[in-house]
Amino acid sequence: MDCFQITGGKRLRGTVPINGSKNAALPLMAAAILTEGETVLKGVPDLADTRHLAFLLEKLGLAVTREENGDFRLKVEDEMNCHAEYDLVRKMRASVCVMGPLLTKRGRAQVSLPGGCNIGDRPVGLHLQGLSGLGADVDLIGGDIHLKRKKLKGCEIFLGGPFGSTVLGTANVMMAACLADGTTVIESAACEPEVVDLANYLNACGARVSGQGTPRITIEGVDELHGCEYTVVPDRIEAGTFMIATAITNGDVKLTNCRLDHLLALVDRLRAIGVNIERTADGGVQVSTSRRLEPVTITTQPYPGFPTDLQAQTMALLCLADGNSLITEKIFPDRFQHVAELNRMGARLRKEGPTVIVEGVKQLIGAPVMASDLRASAALVLAGLIAKGRTTVSRVYHIDRGYERIEQRLATLGADIKRIPE
Ligand code: EPZ
């Protein structure tokens, strides 16, 4: 296993291109199950998660090749195997997004229940509620979900649930509805840009999806979908992470291939903290800081609210604000694995239920810390970039799941960070 060795204090400067979105690429890859003919996905990031899903799709009968230029070619060759096994799903929960495509295209699906992960319980009840609404028979046998239905039938489905909506649940139901008989309306659908990207890809393949990006998505079922060439939307969470890395080091960095319109909730909070964020004439985004960081209050919400995937990174930044901040996590109430590790670095964080009180300190001190989940690990790297002395972040395989060569890209911006075998 590798770790990152970071010596803090270097201000980040330069330009960083943002990659395609991991959370868009995964459902887009799964959607290729629905199509006749070849799909070419451009801008898919080379991550542990995308490689893992490619492996699962191959086991499900797709030919998946990554070209030299990074393009992903996907084509269904065999529809016999419809079983996404436990050993694969437990390693990456997002594998559940093969459920809807398998069911609607092949009439059956067997997918292991993903169980929990480091950020808390990861139920799929809303996915199953939506798919059974479309007529699927759903059984839980030996830890696997078994779904069956020769031809799904469109209907009205409410996906609100206790947290406002479900991103992958919306993706699963939307994909399943594309080949169902008749019209499906998803009420309280997720509005995330990654869901919009999936709907746009499906329409490019001949589907008839409308309302994507709003809480009501309508899908007119069609008989068949063809493949197409499609470019993945830029990764708003990666962009937000680099914005915060710039702010925490008092740097001055330009992001390219960054959809600022997908980050308005983060931009609102960063500007309140005192971070300068401006569009450049050539379509980039310039990030810098010019004064002490101000404390703020943050509550994570479904899109377009403040993203839970940027909560940990923003907490690292607020450790150095001039006063007390409050961060409340409403999507994954247990998503605070980074709190104890940041406190090891001299932060003053106190958890009260779903809220963390962040008491600003003058300085963080480097220490050996351990990564636990993707975004908590990114937060520890950001803290190490500014902490006094050396920080060693172990188990960086968590970070490799969602950020491509992050240490090389940070080093290019001037950070003193190296990957070393643990
Ligand atoms: C997606 O996960 C993202 N993953 C997550 O990003 C992200 O944190 C999450 O959406 C919220 O924005 C991918 O897109 C691959 P949800 P998803 O279903 O779809 C509850 C990262 O770091 N819920 O929107 O699995 C659930 O427990 C990852 O990149 C139910 O109650 O999340 C949670 O509290 C982490 N029943 C809330 O809804 C269900 O059937 C939101 O979950 C489904 C979800």
Tab-separated table of N, CA, C and O in Angstrom, residues 279-328:
chain	number	residue	atom	x	y	z
A	279	ARG	N	-14.049	34.136	-13.210
A	279	ARG	CA	-13.886	33.523	-14.535
A	279	ARG	C	-12.799	34.293	-15.293
A	279	ARG	O	-12.692	35.509	-15.161
A	280	THR	N	-12.004	33.566	-16.076
A	280	THR	CA	-10.985	34.246	-16.895
A	280	THR	C	-11.529	34.378	-18.329
A	280	THR	O	-12.457	33.665	-18.719
A	281	ALA	N	-10.898	35.266	-19.104
A	281	ALA	CA	-11.387	35.550	-20.474
A	281	ALA	C	-11.392	34.279	-21.335
A	281	ALA	O	-12.235	34.104	-22.204
A	282	ASP	N	-10.450	33.350	-21.033
A	282	ASP	CA	-10.382	32.141	-21.889
A	282	ASP	C	-11.216	30.991	-21.312
A	282	ASP	O	-10.976	29.821	-21.625
A	283	GLY	N	-12.160	31.332	-20.417
A	283	GLY	CA	-13.086	30.284	-19.950
A	283	GLY	C	-12.603	29.501	-18.753
A	283	GLY	O	-13.245	28.544	-18.330
A	284	GLY	N	-11.464	29.911	-18.200
A	284	GLY	CA	-10.978	29.223	-17.000
A	284	GLY	C	-11.586	29.848	-15.746
A	284	GLY	O	-12.444	30.736	-15.823
A	285	VAL	N	-11.106	29.360	-14.589
A	285	VAL	CA	-11.558	29.892	-13.299
A	285	VAL	C	-10.316	30.172	-12.456
A	285	VAL	O	-9.514	29.263	-12.216
A	286	GLN	N	-10.137	31.451	-12.078
A	286	GLN	CA	-8.962	31.854	-11.286
A	286	GLN	C	-9.335	31.868	-9.815
A	286	GLN	O	-10.355	32.451	-9.426
A	287	VAL	N	-8.519	31.208	-8.977
A	287	VAL	CA	-8.809	31.111	-7.537
A	287	VAL	C	-7.608	31.664	-6.766
A	287	VAL	O	-6.465	31.334	-7.061
A	288	SER	N	-7.887	32.556	-5.798
A	288	SER	CA	-6.795	33.078	-4.962
A	288	SER	C	-7.394	33.559	-3.645
A	288	SER	O	-8.616	33.579	-3.465
A	289	THR	N	-6.514	33.915	-2.694
A	289	THR	CA	-7.014	34.479	-1.429
A	289	THR	C	-6.214	35.750	-1.156
A	289	THR	O	-5.067	35.875	-1.603
A	290	SER	N	-6.831	36.670	-0.440
A	290	SER	CA	-6.073	37.906	-0.185
A	290	SER	C	-6.229	38.359	1.268
A	290	SER	O	-5.734	39.374	1.655
A	291	ARG	N	-6.994	37.605	2.066
A	291	ARG	CA	-7.121	38.065	3.459
A	291	ARG	C	-7.355	36.862	4.357
A	291	ARG	O	-7.499	35.743	3.893
A	292	ARG	N	-7.461	37.152	5.670
A	292	ARG	CA	-7.737	36.079	6.641
A	292	ARG	C	-9.025	35.357	6.253
A	292	ARG	O	-9.960	35.946	5.723
A	293	LEU	N	-9.066	34.092	6.570
A	293	LEU	CA	-10.262	33.307	6.272
A	293	LEU	C	-11.327	33.570	7.333
A	293	LEU	O	-11.043	33.561	8.532
A	294	GLU	N	-12.563	33.801	6.857
A	294	GLU	CA	-13.690	34.067	7.775
A	294	GLU	C	-14.439	32.764	8.077
A	294	GLU	O	-14.584	31.926	7.185
A	295	PRO	N	-14.941	32.596	9.306
A	295	PRO	CA	-15.761	31.406	9.606
A	295	PRO	C	-17.121	31.502	8.928
A	295	PRO	O	-17.596	32.609	8.660
A	296	VAL	N	-17.728	30.358	8.608
A	296	VAL	CA	-19.070	30.343	7.990
A	296	VAL	C	-19.874	29.172	8.540
A	296	VAL	O	-19.338	28.318	9.252
A	297	THR	N	-21.149	29.129	8.183
A	297	THR	CA	-22.000	27.980	8.491
A	297	THR	C	-22.319	27.240	7.193
A	297	THR	O	-22.596	27.876	6.167
A	298	ILE	N	-22.211	25.915	7.231
A	298	ILE	CA	-22.452	25.100	6.023
A	298	ILE	C	-23.369	23.948	6.393
A	298	ILE	O	-23.196	23.315	7.439
A	299	THR	N	-24.369	23.687	5.550
A	299	THR	CA	-25.211	22.494	5.684
A	299	THR	C	-25.245	21.782	4.336
A	299	THR	O	-25.567	22.412	3.316
A	300	THR	N	-24.905	20.507	4.315
A	300	THR	CA	-24.900	19.795	3.022
A	300	THR	C	-26.343	19.452	2.636
A	300	THR	O	-27.172	19.139	3.490
A	301	GLN	N	-26.613	19.549	1.338
A	301	GLN	CA	-27.968	19.320	0.805
A	301	GLN	C	-27.855	18.612	-0.547
A	301	GLN	O	-26.792	18.692	-1.180
A	302	PRO	N	-28.958	18.046	-1.040
A	302	PRO	CA	-28.945	17.570	-2.426
A	302	PRO	C	-28.703	18.750	-3.369
A	302	PRO	O	-28.917	19.909	-2.994
A	303	TYR	N	-28.184	18.490	-4.552
A	303	TYR	CA	-27.947	19.534	-5.555
A	303	TYR	C	-29.252	20.297	-5.836
A	303	TYR	O	-30.318	19.687	-5.881
A	304	PRO	N	-29.163	21.633	-5.941
A	304	PRO	CA	-27.986	22.515	-6.052
A	304	PRO	C	-27.443	22.997	-4.715
A	304	PRO	O	-26.650	23.934	-4.696
A	305	GLY	N	-27.796	22.347	-3.612
A	305	GLY	CA	-27.259	22.739	-2.307
A	305	GLY	C	-25.782	22.384	-2.173
A	305	GLY	O	-25.173	21.836	-3.081
A	306	PHE	N	-25.212	22.625	-0.992
A	306	PHE	CA	-23.785	22.392	-0.783
A	306	PHE	C	-23.491	20.893	-0.840
A	306	PHE	O	-24.112	20.117	-0.125
A	307	PRO	N	-22.558	20.451	-1.689
A	307	PRO	CA	-22.363	19.015	-1.891
A	307	PRO	C	-21.710	18.309	-0.712
A	307	PRO	O	-20.677	18.750	-0.209
A	308	THR	N	-22.276	17.194	-0.306
A	308	THR	CA	-21.676	16.401	0.772
A	308	THR	C	-20.262	15.958	0.397
A	308	THR	O	-19.407	15.819	1.268
A	309	ASP	N	-19.987	15.798	-0.887
A	309	ASP	CA	-18.665	15.324	-1.332
A	309	ASP	C	-17.586	16.387	-1.180
A	309	ASP	O	-16.408	16.083	-1.408
A	310	LEU	N	-17.963	17.614	-0.785
A	310	LEU	CA	-16.953	18.661	-0.541
A	310	LEU	C	-16.955	19.105	0.926
A	310	LEU	O	-16.262	20.043	1.306
A	311	GLN	N	-17.701	18.389	1.750
A	311	GLN	CA	-17.808	18.751	3.176
A	311	GLN	C	-16.482	18.594	3.901
A	311	GLN	O	-16.009	19.513	4.581
A	312	ALA	N	-15.828	17.470	3.710
A	312	ALA	CA	-14.564	17.203	4.435
A	312	ALA	C	-13.483	18.182	4.010
A	312	ALA	O	-12.766	18.737	4.854
A	313	GLN	N	-13.371	18.442	2.718
A	313	GLN	CA	-12.332	19.339	2.208
A	313	GLN	C	-12.535	20.759	2.737
A	313	GLN	O	-11.588	21.433	3.140
A	314	THR	N	-13.804	21.186	2.807
A	314	THR	CA	-14.093	22.544	3.295
A	314	THR	C	-13.829	22.635	4.790
A	314	THR	O	-13.365	23.673	5.297
A	315	MET	N	-14.062	21.528	5.498
A	315	MET	CA	-13.770	21.507	6.942
A	315	MET	C	-12.273	21.735	7.171
A	315	MET	O	-11.882	22.496	8.056
A	316	ALA	N	-11.445	21.109	6.347
A	316	ALA	CA	-9.997	21.297	6.489
A	316	ALA	C	-9.655	22.782	6.336
A	316	ALA	O	-8.880	23.334	7.118
A	317	LEU	N	-10.260	23.432	5.384
A	317	LEU	CA	-10.000	24.868	5.175
A	317	LEU	C	-10.456	25.692	6.379
A	317	LEU	O	-9.732	26.563	6.872
A	318	LEU	N	-11.636	25.380	6.900
A	318	LEU	CA	-12.214	26.184	7.991
A	318	LEU	C	-11.479	25.984	9.322
A	318	LEU	O	-11.634	26.780	10.246
A	319	CYS	N	-10.633	24.934	9.387
A	319	CYS	CA	-9.810	24.756	10.595
A	319	CYS	C	-8.941	25.999	10.833
A	319	CYS	O	-8.537	26.276	11.958
A	320	LEU	N	-8.651	26.736	9.758
A	320	LEU	CA	-7.725	27.880	9.848
A	320	LEU	C	-8.458	29.219	9.766
A	320	LEU	O	-7.836	30.270	9.619
A	321	ALA	N	-9.793	29.186	9.880
A	321	ALA	CA	-10.545	30.450	9.797
A	321	ALA	C	-10.415	31.226	11.114
A	321	ALA	O	-10.056	30.669	12.157
A	322	ASP	N	-10.763	32.513	11.011
A	322	ASP	CA	-10.583	33.408	12.160
A	322	ASP	C	-11.841	33.387	13.034
A	322	ASP	O	-12.549	34.376	13.128
A	323	GLY	N	-12.170	32.229	13.610
A	323	GLY	CA	-13.385	32.127	14.414
A	323	GLY	C	-14.000	30.742	14.282
A	323	GLY	O	-13.405	29.840	13.692
A	324	ASN	N	-15.219	30.595	14.829
A	324	ASN	CA	-15.865	29.271	14.842
A	324	ASN	C	-16.842	29.100	13.679
A	324	ASN	O	-17.684	29.954	13.451
A	325	SER	N	-16.732	27.943	12.987
A	325	SER	CA	-17.675	27.601	11.901
A	325	SER	C	-18.523	26.417	12.345
A	325	SER	O	-18.130	25.666	13.252
A	326	LEU	N	-19.667	26.262	11.687
A	326	LEU	CA	-20.544	25.106	11.944
A	326	LEU	C	-20.750	24.362	10.636
A	326	LEU	O	-21.122	24.977	9.624
A	327	ILE	N	-20.520	23.062	10.647
A	327	ILE	CA	-20.760	22.252	9.450
A	327	ILE	C	-21.743	21.141	9.814
A	327	ILE	O	-21.480	20.325	10.695
A	328	THR	N	-22.892	21.132	9.147
A	328	THR	CA	-23.909	20.101	9.390
A	328	THR	C	-24.044	19.215	8.158
A	328	THR	O	-24.197	19.716	7.044
